[in-house]
Short mmCIF file of C-alpha atoms in Angstrom, two decimals:
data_model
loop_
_atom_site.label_atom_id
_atom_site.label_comp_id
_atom_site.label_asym_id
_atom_site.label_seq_id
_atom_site.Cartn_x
_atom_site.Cartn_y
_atom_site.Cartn_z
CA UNK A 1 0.00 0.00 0.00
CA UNK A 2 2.87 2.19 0.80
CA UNK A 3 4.81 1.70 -2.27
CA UNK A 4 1.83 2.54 -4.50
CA UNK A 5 1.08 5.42 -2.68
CA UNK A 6 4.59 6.49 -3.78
CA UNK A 7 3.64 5.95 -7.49
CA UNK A 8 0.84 7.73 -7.81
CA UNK A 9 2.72 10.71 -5.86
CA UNK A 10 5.23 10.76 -8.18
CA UNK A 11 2.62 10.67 -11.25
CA UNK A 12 0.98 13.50 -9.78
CA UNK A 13 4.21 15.27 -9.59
CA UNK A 14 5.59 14.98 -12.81
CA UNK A 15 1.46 16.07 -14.40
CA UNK A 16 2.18 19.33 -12.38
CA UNK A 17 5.24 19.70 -13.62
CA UNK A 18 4.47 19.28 -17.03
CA UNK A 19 1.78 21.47 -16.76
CA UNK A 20 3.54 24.24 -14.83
CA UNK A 21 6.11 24.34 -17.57
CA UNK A 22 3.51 24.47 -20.26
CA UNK A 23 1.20 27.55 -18.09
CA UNK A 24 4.90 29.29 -17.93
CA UNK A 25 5.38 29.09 -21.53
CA UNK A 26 2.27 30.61 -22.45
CA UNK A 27 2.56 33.35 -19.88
CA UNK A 28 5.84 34.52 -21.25
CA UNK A 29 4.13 34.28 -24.53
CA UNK A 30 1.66 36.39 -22.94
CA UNK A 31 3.60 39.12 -21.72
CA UNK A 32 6.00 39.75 -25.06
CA UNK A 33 2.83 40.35 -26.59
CA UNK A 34 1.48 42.98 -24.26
CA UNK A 35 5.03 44.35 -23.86
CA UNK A 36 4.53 44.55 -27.83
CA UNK A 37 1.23 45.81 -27.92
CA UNK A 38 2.21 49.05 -25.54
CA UNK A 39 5.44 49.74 -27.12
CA UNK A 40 3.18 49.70 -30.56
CA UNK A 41 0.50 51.77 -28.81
CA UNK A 42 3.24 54.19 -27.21
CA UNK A 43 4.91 54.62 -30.71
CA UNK A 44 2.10 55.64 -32.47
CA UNK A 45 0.78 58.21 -29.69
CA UNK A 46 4.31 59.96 -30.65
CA UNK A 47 4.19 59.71 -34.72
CA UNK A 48 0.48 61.02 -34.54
CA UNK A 49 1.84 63.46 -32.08
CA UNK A 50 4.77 64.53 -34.11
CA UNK A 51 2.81 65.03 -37.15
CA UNK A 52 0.35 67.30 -35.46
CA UNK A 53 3.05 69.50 -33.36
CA UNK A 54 4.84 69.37 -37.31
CA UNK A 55 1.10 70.56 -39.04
CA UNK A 56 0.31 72.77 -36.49
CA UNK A 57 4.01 75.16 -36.64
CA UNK A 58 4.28 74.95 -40.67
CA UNK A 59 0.71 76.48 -40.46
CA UNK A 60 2.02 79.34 -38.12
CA UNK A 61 4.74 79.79 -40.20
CA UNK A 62 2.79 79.99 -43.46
CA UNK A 63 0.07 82.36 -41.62
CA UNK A 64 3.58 84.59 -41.35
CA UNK A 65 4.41 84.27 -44.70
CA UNK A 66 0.75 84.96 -46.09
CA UNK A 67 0.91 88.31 -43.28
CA UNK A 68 4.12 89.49 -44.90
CA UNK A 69 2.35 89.07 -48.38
CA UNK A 70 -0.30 91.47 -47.71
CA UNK A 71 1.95 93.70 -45.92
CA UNK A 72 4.18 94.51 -48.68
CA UNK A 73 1.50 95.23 -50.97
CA UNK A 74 -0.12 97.44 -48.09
CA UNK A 75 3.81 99.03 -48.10
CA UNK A 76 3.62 99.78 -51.67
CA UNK A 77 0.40 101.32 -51.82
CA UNK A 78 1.36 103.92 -48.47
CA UNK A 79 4.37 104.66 -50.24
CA UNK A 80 3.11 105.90 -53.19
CA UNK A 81 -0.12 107.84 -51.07
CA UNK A 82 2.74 109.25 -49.41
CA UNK A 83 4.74 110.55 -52.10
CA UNK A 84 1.54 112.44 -53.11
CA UNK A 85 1.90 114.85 -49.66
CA UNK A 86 -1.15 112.70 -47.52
CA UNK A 87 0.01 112.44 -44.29
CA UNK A 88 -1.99 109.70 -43.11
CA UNK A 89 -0.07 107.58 -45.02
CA UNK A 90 3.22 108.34 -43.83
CA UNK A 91 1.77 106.85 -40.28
CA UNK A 92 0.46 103.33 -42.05
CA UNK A 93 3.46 103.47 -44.05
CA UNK A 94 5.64 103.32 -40.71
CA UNK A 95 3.38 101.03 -39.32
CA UNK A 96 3.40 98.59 -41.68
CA UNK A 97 6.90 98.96 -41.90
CA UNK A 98 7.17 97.84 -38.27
CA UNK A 99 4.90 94.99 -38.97
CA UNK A 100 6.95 93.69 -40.88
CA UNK A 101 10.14 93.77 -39.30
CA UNK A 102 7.93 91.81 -36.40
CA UNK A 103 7.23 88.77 -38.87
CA UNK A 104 10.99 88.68 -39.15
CA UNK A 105 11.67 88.46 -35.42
CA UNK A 106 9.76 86.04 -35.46
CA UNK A 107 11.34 83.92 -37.61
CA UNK A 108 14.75 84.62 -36.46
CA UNK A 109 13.57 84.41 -32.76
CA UNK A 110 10.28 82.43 -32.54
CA UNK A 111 7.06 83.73 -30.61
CA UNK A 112 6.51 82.67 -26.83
CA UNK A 113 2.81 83.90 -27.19
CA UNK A 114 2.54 81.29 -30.34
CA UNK A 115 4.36 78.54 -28.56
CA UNK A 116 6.27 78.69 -31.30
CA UNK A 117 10.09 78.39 -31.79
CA UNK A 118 12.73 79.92 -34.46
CA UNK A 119 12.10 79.11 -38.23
CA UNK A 120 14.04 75.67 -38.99
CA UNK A 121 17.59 75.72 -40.61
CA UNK A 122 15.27 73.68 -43.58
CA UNK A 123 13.91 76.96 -45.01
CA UNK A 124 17.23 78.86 -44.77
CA UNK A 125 18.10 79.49 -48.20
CA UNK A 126 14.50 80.81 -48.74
CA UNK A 127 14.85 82.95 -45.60
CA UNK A 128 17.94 84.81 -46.29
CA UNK A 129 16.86 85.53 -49.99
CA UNK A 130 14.01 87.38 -48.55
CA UNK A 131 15.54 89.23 -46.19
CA UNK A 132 17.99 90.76 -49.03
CA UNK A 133 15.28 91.90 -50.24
CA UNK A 134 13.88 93.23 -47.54
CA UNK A 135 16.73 95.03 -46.70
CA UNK A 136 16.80 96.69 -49.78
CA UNK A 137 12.80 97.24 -49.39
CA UNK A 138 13.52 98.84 -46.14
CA UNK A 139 15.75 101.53 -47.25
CA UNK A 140 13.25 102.63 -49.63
CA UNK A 141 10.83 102.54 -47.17
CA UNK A 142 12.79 105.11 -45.02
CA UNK A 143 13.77 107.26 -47.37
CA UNK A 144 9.79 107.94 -47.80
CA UNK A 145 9.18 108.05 -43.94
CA UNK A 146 12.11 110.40 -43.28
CA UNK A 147 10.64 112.93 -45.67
CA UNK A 148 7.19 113.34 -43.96
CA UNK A 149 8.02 117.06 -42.40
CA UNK A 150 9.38 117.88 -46.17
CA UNK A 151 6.46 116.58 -47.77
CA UNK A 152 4.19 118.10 -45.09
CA UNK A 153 5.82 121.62 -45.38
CA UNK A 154 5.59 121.63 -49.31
CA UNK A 155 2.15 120.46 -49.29
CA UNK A 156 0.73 123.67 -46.83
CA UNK A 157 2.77 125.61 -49.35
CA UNK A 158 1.70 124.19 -52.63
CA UNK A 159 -1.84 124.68 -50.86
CA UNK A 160 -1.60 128.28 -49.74
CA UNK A 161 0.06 128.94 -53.55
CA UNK A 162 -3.39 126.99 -55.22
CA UNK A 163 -5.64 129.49 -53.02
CA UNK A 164 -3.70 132.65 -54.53
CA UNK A 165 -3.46 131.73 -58.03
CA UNK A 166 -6.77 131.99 -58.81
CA UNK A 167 -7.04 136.10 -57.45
CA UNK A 168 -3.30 136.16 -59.44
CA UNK A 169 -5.31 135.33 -62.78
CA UNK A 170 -8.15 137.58 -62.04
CA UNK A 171 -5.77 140.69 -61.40
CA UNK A 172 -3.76 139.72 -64.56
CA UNK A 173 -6.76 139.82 -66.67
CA UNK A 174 -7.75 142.63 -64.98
CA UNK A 175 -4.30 144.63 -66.30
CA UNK A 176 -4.41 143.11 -69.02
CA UNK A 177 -8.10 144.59 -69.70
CA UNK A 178 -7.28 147.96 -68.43
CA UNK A 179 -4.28 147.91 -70.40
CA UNK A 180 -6.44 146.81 -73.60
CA UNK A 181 -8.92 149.52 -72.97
CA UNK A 182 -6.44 152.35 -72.76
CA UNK A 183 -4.68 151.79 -75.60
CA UNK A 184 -1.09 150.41 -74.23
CA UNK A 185 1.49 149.93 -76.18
CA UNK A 186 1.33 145.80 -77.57
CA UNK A 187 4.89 145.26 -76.21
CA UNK A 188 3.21 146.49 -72.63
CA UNK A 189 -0.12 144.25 -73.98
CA UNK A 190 1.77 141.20 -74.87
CA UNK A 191 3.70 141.06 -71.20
CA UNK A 192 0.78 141.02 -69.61
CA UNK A 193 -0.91 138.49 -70.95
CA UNK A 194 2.11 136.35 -70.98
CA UNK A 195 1.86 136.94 -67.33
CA UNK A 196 -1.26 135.17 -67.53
CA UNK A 197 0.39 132.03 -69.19
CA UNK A 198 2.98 131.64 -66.72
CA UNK A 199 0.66 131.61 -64.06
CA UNK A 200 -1.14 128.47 -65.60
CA UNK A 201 2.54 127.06 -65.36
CA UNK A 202 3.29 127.51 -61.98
CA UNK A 203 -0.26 125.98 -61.55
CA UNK A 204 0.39 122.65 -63.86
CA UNK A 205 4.05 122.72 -62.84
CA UNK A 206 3.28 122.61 -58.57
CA UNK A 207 0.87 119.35 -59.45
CA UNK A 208 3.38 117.68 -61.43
CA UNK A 209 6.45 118.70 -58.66
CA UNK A 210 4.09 116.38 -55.66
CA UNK A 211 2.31 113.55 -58.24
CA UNK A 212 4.47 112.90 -60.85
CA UNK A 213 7.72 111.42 -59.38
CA UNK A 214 9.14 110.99 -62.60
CA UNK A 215 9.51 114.65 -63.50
CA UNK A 216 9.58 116.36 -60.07
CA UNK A 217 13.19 118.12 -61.04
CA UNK A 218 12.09 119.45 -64.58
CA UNK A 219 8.68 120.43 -63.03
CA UNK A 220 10.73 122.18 -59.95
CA UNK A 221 12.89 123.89 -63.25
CA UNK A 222 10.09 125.25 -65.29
CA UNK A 223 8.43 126.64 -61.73
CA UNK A 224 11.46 128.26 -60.75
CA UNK A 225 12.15 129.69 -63.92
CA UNK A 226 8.42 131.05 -64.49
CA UNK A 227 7.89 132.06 -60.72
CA UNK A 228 11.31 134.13 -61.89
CA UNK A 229 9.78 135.69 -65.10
CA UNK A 230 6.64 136.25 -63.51
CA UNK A 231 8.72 139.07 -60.86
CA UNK A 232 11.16 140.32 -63.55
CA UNK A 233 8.16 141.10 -65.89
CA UNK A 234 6.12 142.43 -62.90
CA UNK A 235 8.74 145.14 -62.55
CA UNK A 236 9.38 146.23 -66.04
CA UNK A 237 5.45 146.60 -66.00
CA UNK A 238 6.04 149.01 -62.83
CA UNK A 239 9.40 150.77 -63.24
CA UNK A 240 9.57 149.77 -67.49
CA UNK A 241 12.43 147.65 -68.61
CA UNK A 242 14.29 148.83 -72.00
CA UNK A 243 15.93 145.42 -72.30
CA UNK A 244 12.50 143.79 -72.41
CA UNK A 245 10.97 146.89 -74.50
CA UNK A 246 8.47 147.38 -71.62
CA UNK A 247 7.53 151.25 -70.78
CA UNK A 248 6.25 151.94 -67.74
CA UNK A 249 2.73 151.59 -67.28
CA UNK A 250 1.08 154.97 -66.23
CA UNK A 251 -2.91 153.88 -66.74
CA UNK A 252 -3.86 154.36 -63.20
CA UNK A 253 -6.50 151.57 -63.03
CA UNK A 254 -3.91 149.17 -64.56
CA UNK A 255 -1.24 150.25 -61.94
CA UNK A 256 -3.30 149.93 -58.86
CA UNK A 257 -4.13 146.11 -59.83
CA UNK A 258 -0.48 145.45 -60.56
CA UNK A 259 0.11 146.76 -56.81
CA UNK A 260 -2.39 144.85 -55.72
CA UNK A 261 -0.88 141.59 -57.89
CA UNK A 262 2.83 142.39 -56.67
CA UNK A 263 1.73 142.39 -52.85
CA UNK A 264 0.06 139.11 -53.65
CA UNK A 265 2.66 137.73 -55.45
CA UNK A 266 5.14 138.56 -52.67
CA UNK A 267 3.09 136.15 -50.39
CA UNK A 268 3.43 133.74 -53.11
CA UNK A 269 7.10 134.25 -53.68
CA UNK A 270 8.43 132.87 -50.30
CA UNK A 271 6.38 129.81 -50.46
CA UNK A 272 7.83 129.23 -54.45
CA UNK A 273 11.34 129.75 -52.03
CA UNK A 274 10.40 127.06 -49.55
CA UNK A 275 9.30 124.79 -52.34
CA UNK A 276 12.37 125.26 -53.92
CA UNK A 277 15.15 124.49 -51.58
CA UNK A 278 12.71 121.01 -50.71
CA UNK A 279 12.27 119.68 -54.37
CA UNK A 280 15.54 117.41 -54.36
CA UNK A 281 13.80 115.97 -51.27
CA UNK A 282 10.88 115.31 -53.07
CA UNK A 283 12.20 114.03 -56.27
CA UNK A 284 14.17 111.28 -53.73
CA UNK A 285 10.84 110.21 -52.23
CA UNK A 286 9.04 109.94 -55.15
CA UNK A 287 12.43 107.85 -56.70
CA UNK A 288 12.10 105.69 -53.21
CA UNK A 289 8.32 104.99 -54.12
CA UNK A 290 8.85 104.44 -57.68
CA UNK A 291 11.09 101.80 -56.51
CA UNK A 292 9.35 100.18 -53.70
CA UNK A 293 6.72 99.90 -56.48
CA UNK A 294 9.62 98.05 -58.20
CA UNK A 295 10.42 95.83 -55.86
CA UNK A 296 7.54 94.93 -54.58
CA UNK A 297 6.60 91.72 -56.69
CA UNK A 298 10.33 90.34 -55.84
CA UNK A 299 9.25 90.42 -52.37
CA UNK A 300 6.24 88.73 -52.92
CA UNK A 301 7.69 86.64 -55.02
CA UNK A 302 10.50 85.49 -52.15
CA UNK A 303 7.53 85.28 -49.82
CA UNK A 304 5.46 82.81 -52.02
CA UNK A 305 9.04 80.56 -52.20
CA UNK A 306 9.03 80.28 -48.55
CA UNK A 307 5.84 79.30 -48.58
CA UNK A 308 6.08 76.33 -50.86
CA UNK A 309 8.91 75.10 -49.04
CA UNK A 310 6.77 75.18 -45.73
CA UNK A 311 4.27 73.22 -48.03
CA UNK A 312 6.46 70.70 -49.34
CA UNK A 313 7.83 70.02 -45.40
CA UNK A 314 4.37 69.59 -44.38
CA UNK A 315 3.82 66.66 -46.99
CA UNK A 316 7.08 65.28 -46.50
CA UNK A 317 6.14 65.12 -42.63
CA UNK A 318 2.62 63.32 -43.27
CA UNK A 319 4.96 59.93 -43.43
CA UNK A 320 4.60 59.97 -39.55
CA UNK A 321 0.86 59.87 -40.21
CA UNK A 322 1.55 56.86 -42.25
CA UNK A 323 3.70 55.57 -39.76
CA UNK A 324 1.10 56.26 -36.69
CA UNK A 325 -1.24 54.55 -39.18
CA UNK A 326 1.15 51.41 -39.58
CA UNK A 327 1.64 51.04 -36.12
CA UNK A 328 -2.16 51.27 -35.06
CA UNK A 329 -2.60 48.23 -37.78
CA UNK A 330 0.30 46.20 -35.55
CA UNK A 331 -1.23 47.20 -32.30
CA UNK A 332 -4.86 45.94 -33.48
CA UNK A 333 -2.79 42.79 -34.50
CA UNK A 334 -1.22 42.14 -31.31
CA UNK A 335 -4.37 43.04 -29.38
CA UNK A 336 -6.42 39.88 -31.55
CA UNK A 337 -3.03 37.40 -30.79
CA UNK A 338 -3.29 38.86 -26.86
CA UNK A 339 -6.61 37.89 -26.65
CA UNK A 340 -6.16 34.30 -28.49
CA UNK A 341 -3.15 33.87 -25.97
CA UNK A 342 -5.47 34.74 -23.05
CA UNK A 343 -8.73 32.80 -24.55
CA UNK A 344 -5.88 29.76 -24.65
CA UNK A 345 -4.64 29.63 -21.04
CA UNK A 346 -8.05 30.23 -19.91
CA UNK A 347 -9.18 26.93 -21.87
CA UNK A 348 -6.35 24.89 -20.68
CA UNK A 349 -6.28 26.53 -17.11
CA UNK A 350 -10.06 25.05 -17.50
CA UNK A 351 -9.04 21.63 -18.81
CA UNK A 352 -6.18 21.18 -15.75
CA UNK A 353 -9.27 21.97 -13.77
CA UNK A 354 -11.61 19.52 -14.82
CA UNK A 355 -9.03 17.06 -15.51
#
């Protein structure tokens, strides 16, 4: 009785054996799997995670980019307003200016507000090219703001000279009339109507001096030289000029309106002075405008290139997407060979049970 108690102990020994082994082969099975399964699970958190944190700067950097796009066209526009003597636009003009010089700080520096660091060393050739031209922009751009007390101070002067010219042609029809009507000699006849003509030049000439850049020198020329006839021919009329043929006009009528022209005219002389000595400021704003006008498309254009590039990162960095995707596809894997692991040790965990 003894001894056979012996045998079946040891055939109940070696059954637990063999079926420890086998539950300890599954369960290390089961863990690889699961170890698996979170790595899988971990690793795709991060490529979905890397491809958003990736989408979500390129799109703040493009939003920069598109910003800088409508602020050089904004630039252009002020600049040329500007040139044309209205002063609000010397403030957007600087304004914008600063604008952009922010979209480049941030760039260069990132934005703390934006959560959002420096641009990459990936876009650096399309970075530098548009900050040459930017630079090149910018000096424009100052040239125009600088000017804004020059351009301020010829525009109250071209305005006070618009209110007088039209009392300057009525008293130089007026001489001429009286003149006319008394029988003056036609030299004395011909002056002053010719003074009439010149007037009409100062006129066109002071419109073309603040909106046509291109011929703001020749324009400042022809108003110098027929402000300057205008006073010579003003005299000889007065005090006669034998050099110019002119007698001196003695029709009273005709005198007191020349009086009355000359102390008009010597209003109007020191603002012709003051426009003057400021044209060659003028013609270099309205160059500096013509230019930023110029350049304008090339900074656009640098702009646009920086924007593709952003673009073309962005689908280059939808492989972690694909990789996120890939991963999710091994983790559902593992999950379905988990659970057939699991189903299996529970069946045979069953079975030792029973048995």
């Amino acid at each position: 009785l003894n001894k056979l108690k012996q045998l079946v102990s040891k055939d109940e020994g070696q059954e637990a054996g063999a079926s420890t082994r086998g539950s300890g082969a599954i369960n290390r099975k089961t863990v690889v799997v699961g170890v698996l399964l979170t790595l899988s699970v971990v690793a795709m958190v991060v490529m979905f995670s890397l491809q958003g944190s990736l989408a979500r700067k390129n799109k703040l950097y493009s939003a920069i980019a598109f910003e800088q796009q409508v602020i050089s066209q904004q630039i252009a526009v002020n600049a040329l307003e500007a040139s044309g003597g209205r002063e609000q636009a010397f403030e957007r003009l600087a304004a914008n200016q600063r604008r952009f010089i922010d979209t480049l700080e941030q760039y260069n520096n990132g934005d703390s507000n934006l959560d959002l660091p420096a641009l990459p060393a990936d876009y650096s050739s399309q970075f530098t090219n548009l900050t040459t031209i930017w630079t090149n922009y910018d000096r424009h751009v100052a040239t125009v703001v600088a000017a804004k007390n020059s351009i301020a101070t010829v525009n109250e002067y071209v305005t006070q000279i618009n209110e007088s010219l039209p009392e300057l042609l009525t008293l130089a029809d007026t001489v001429v009339s009286d003149l006319v009507s008394s029988a003056a000699p036609r030299r004395a006849i011909a002056v002053a109507a010719r003074q009439v003509i010149l007037i009409r030049g100062i006129e066109h000439s002071l419109n073309q001096i603040l909106n046509d850049g291109a011929v703001v020198m020749a324009a400042a020329d022809r108003f110098a030289a027929d402000a300057a006839q205008i006073e010579t021919q003003l005299l000889a009329m007065l005090e006669g000029d034998s050099s110019l043929g002119v007698t001196k006009i003695s029709n009273p009528r005709a005198v007191g309106s020349l009086l009355q022209f000359a102390d008009l005219y010597s209003v109007v002389r020191k603002n012709v002075r003051e426009i003057l000595d400021n044209s060659a400021q003028i013609f270099k704003v309205h160059e500096a405008a013509l230019k930023i006008d110029a350049i304008s498309p090339t900074l656009l254009s640098a702009s646009a290139a920086l924007i593709d590039a952003i673009e073309r990162n962005d689908e280059a960095g939808k492989v972690y997407n694909q990789a996120g995707y890939a991963l999710g596809l091994v983790a559902v894997v593992l999950l379905l060979l988990l659970v057939v692991l699991i189903a299996r040790e529970s069946q045979e965990s069953l079975a030792e049970s029973r048995e």
